[in-house]
Backbone as a chain_set.jsonl record, in Angstrom:
{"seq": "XXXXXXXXXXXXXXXXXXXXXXXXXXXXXXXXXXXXXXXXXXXXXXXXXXXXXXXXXXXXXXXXXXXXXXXXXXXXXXX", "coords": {"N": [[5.099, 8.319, 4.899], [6.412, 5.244, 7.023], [9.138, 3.258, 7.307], [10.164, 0.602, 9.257], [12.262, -1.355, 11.234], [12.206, -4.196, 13.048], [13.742, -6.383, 13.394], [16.451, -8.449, 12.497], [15.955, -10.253, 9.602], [13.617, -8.894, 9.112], [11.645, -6.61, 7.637], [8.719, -3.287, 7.706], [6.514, -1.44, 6.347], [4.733, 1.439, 6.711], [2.49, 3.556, 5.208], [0.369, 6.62, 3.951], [-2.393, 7.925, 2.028], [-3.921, 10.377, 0.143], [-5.879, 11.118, -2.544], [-7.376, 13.053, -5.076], [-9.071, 14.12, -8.002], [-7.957, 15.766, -10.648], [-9.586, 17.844, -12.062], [-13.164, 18.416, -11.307], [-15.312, 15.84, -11.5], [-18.196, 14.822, -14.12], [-20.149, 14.907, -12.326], [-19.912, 16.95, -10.271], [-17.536, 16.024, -8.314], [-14.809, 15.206, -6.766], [-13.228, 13.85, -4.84], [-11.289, 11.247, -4.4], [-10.483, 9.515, -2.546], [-9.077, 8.236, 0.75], [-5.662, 6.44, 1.523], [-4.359, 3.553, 3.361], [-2.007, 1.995, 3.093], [0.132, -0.82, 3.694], [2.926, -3.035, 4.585], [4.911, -5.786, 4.908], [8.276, -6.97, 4.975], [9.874, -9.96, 4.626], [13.085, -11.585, 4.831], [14.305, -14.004, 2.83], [16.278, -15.053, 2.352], [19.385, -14.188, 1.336], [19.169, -11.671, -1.056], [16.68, -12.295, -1.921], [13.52, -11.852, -1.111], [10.295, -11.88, 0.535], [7.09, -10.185, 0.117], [4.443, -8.95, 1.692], [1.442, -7.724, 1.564], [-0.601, -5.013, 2.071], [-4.055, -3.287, 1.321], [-5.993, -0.817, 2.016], [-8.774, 1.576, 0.861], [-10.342, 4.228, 1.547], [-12.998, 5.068, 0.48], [-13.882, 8.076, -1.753], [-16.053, 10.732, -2.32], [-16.029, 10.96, -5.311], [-15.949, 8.311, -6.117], [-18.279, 6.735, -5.181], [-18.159, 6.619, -2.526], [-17.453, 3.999, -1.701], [-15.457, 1.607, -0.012], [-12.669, -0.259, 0.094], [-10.762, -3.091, -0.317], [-7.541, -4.112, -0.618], [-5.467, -7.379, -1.191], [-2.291, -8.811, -1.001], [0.621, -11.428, -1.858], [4.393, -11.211, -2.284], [7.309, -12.216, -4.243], [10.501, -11.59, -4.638], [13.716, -10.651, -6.581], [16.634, -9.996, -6.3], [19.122, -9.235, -8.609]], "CA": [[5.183, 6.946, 5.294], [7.356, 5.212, 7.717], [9.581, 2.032, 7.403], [10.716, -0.153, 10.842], [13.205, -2.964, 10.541], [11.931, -4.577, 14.27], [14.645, -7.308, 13.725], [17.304, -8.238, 11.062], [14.879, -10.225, 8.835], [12.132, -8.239, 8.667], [10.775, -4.599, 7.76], [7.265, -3.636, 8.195], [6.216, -0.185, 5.953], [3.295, 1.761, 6.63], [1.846, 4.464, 3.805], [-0.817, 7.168, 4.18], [-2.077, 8.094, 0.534], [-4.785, 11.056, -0.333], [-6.04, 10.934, -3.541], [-8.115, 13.46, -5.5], [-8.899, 14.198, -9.597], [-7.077, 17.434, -10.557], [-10.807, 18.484, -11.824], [-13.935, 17.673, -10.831], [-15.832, 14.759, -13.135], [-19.243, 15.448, -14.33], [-21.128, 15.346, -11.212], [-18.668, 17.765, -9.672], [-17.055, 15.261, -7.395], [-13.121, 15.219, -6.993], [-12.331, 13.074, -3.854], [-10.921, 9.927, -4.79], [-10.239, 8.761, -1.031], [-7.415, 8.176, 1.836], [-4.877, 5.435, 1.588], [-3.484, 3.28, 4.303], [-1.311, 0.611, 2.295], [0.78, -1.56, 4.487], [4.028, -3.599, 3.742], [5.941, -6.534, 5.59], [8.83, -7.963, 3.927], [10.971, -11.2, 5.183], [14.411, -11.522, 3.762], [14.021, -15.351, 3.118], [17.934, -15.633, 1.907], [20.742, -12.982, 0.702], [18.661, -10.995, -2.372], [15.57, -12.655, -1.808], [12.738, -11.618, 0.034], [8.48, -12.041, 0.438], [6.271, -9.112, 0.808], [3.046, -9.349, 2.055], [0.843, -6.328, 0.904], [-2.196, -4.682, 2.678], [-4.386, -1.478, 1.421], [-7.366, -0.185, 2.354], [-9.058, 2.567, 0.733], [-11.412, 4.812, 2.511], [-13.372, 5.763, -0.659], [-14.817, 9.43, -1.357], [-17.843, 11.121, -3.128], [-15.99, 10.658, -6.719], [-16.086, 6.676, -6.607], [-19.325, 6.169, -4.669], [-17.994, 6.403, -0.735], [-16.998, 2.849, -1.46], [-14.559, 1.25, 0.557], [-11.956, -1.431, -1.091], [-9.55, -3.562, 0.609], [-6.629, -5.445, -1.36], [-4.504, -7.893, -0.006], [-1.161, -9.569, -2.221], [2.205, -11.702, -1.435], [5.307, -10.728, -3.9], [8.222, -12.403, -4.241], [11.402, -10.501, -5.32], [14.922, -11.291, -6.428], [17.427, -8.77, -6.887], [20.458, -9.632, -9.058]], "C": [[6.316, 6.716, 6.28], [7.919, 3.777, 7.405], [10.328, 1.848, 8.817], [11.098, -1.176, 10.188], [13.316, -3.541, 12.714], [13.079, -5.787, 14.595], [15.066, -7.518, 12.233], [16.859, -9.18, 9.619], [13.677, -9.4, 8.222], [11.731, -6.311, 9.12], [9.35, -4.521, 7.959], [7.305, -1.769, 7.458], [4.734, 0.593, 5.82], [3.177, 3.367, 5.609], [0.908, 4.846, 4.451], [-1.017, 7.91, 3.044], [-3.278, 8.999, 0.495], [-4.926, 11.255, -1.632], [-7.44, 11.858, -4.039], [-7.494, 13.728, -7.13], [-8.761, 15.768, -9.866], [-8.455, 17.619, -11.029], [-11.965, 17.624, -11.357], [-14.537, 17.093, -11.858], [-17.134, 15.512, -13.169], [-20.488, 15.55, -13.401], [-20.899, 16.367, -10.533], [-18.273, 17.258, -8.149], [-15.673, 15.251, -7.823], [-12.69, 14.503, -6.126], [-12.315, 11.358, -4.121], [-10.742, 8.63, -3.208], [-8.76, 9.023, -0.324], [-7.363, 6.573, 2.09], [-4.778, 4.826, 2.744], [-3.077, 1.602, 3.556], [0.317, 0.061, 4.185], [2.141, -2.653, 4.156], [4.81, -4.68, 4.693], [6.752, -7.508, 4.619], [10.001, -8.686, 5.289], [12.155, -11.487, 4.186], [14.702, -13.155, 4.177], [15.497, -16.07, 2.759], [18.678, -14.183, 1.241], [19.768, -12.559, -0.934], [17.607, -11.72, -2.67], [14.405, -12.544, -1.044], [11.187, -11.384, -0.449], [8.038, -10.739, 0.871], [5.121, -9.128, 0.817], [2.129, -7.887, 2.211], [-0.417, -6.295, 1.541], [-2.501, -3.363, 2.153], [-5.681, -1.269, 1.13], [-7.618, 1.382, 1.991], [-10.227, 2.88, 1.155], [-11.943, 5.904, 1.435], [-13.614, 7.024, -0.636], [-15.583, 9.443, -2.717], [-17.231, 10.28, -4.899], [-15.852, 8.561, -7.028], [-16.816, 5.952, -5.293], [-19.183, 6.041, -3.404], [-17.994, 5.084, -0.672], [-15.676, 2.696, -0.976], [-13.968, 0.07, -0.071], [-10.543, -1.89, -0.554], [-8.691, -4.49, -0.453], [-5.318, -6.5, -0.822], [-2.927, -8.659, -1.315], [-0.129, -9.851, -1.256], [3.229, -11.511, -2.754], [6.398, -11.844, -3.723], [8.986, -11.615, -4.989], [12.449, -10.814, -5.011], [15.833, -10.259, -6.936], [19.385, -10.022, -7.141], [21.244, -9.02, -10.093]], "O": [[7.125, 7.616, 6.503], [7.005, 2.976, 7.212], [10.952, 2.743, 9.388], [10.71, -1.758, 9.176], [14.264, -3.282, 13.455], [13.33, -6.132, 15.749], [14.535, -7.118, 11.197], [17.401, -8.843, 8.566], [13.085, -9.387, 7.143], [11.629, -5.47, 10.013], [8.728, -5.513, 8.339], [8.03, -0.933, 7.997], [3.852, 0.35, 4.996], [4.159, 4.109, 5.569], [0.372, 4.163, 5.324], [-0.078, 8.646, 2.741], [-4.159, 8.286, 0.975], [-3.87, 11.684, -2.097], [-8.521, 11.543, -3.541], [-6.336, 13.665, -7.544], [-9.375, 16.7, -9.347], [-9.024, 17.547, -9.939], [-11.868, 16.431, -11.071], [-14.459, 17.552, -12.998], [-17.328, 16.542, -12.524], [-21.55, 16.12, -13.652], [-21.929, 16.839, -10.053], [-18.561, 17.832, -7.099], [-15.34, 15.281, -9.007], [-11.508, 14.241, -6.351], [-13.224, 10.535, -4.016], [-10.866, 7.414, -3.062], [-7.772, 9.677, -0.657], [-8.192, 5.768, 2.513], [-5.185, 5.615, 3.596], [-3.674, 0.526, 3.546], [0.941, 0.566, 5.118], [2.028, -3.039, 2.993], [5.547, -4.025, 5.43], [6.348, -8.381, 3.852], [10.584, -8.239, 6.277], [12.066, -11.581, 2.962], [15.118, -13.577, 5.256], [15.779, -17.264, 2.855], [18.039, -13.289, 0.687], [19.857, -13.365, -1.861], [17.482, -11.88, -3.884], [14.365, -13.369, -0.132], [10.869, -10.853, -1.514], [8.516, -10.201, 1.869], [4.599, -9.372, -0.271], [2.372, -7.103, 3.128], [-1.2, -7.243, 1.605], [-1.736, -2.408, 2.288], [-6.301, -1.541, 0.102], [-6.992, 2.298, 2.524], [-11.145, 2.061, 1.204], [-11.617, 7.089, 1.365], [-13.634, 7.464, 0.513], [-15.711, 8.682, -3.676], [-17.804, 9.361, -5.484], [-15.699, 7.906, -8.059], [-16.36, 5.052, -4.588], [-20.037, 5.331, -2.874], [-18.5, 4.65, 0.363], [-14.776, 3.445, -1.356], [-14.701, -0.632, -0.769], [-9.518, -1.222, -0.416], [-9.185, -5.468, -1.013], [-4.385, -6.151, -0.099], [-3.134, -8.815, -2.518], [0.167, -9.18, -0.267], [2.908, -11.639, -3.935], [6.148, -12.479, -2.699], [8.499, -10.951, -5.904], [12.747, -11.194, -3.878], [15.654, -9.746, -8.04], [20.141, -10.79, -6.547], [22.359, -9.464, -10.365]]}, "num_chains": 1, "name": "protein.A"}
């Protein structure tokens, strides 16, 4: 993965995730898919900051060559 901080608010983290089942299930399928999760966070005050979540999986054989997109905002307070 890589994280960028493009200005002093805000990061932006990109992920690349491969995913297979240590054996194969009973069809004899093992590929679970490839990741690409996504990340922008805004630092909305001193130990407070929004992250806005993207990830797209690019299914394989073991969960039907379906594709599955999720999207989420977080908030997070560190103290």
């Amino acid at each position: 993965g890589v994280t960028l901080k493009p200005a002093d608010k805000v990061k932006v983290g990109l992920d690349v995730w491969y995913a297979m089942l240590a054996e194969d299930n009973a069809l004899g399928q093992d590929e679970l898919g490839l990741e690409f999760d996504g990340k922008l966070t805004y630092a909305l005050m001193d130990n407070l900051n929004a992250d806005f979540i993207l990830a797209y999986l690019v299914g394989g054989d073991a969960v039907g060559d379906e594709d599955s997109l999720e999207t989420g905002v977080r908030i997070s307070l560190k103290f």
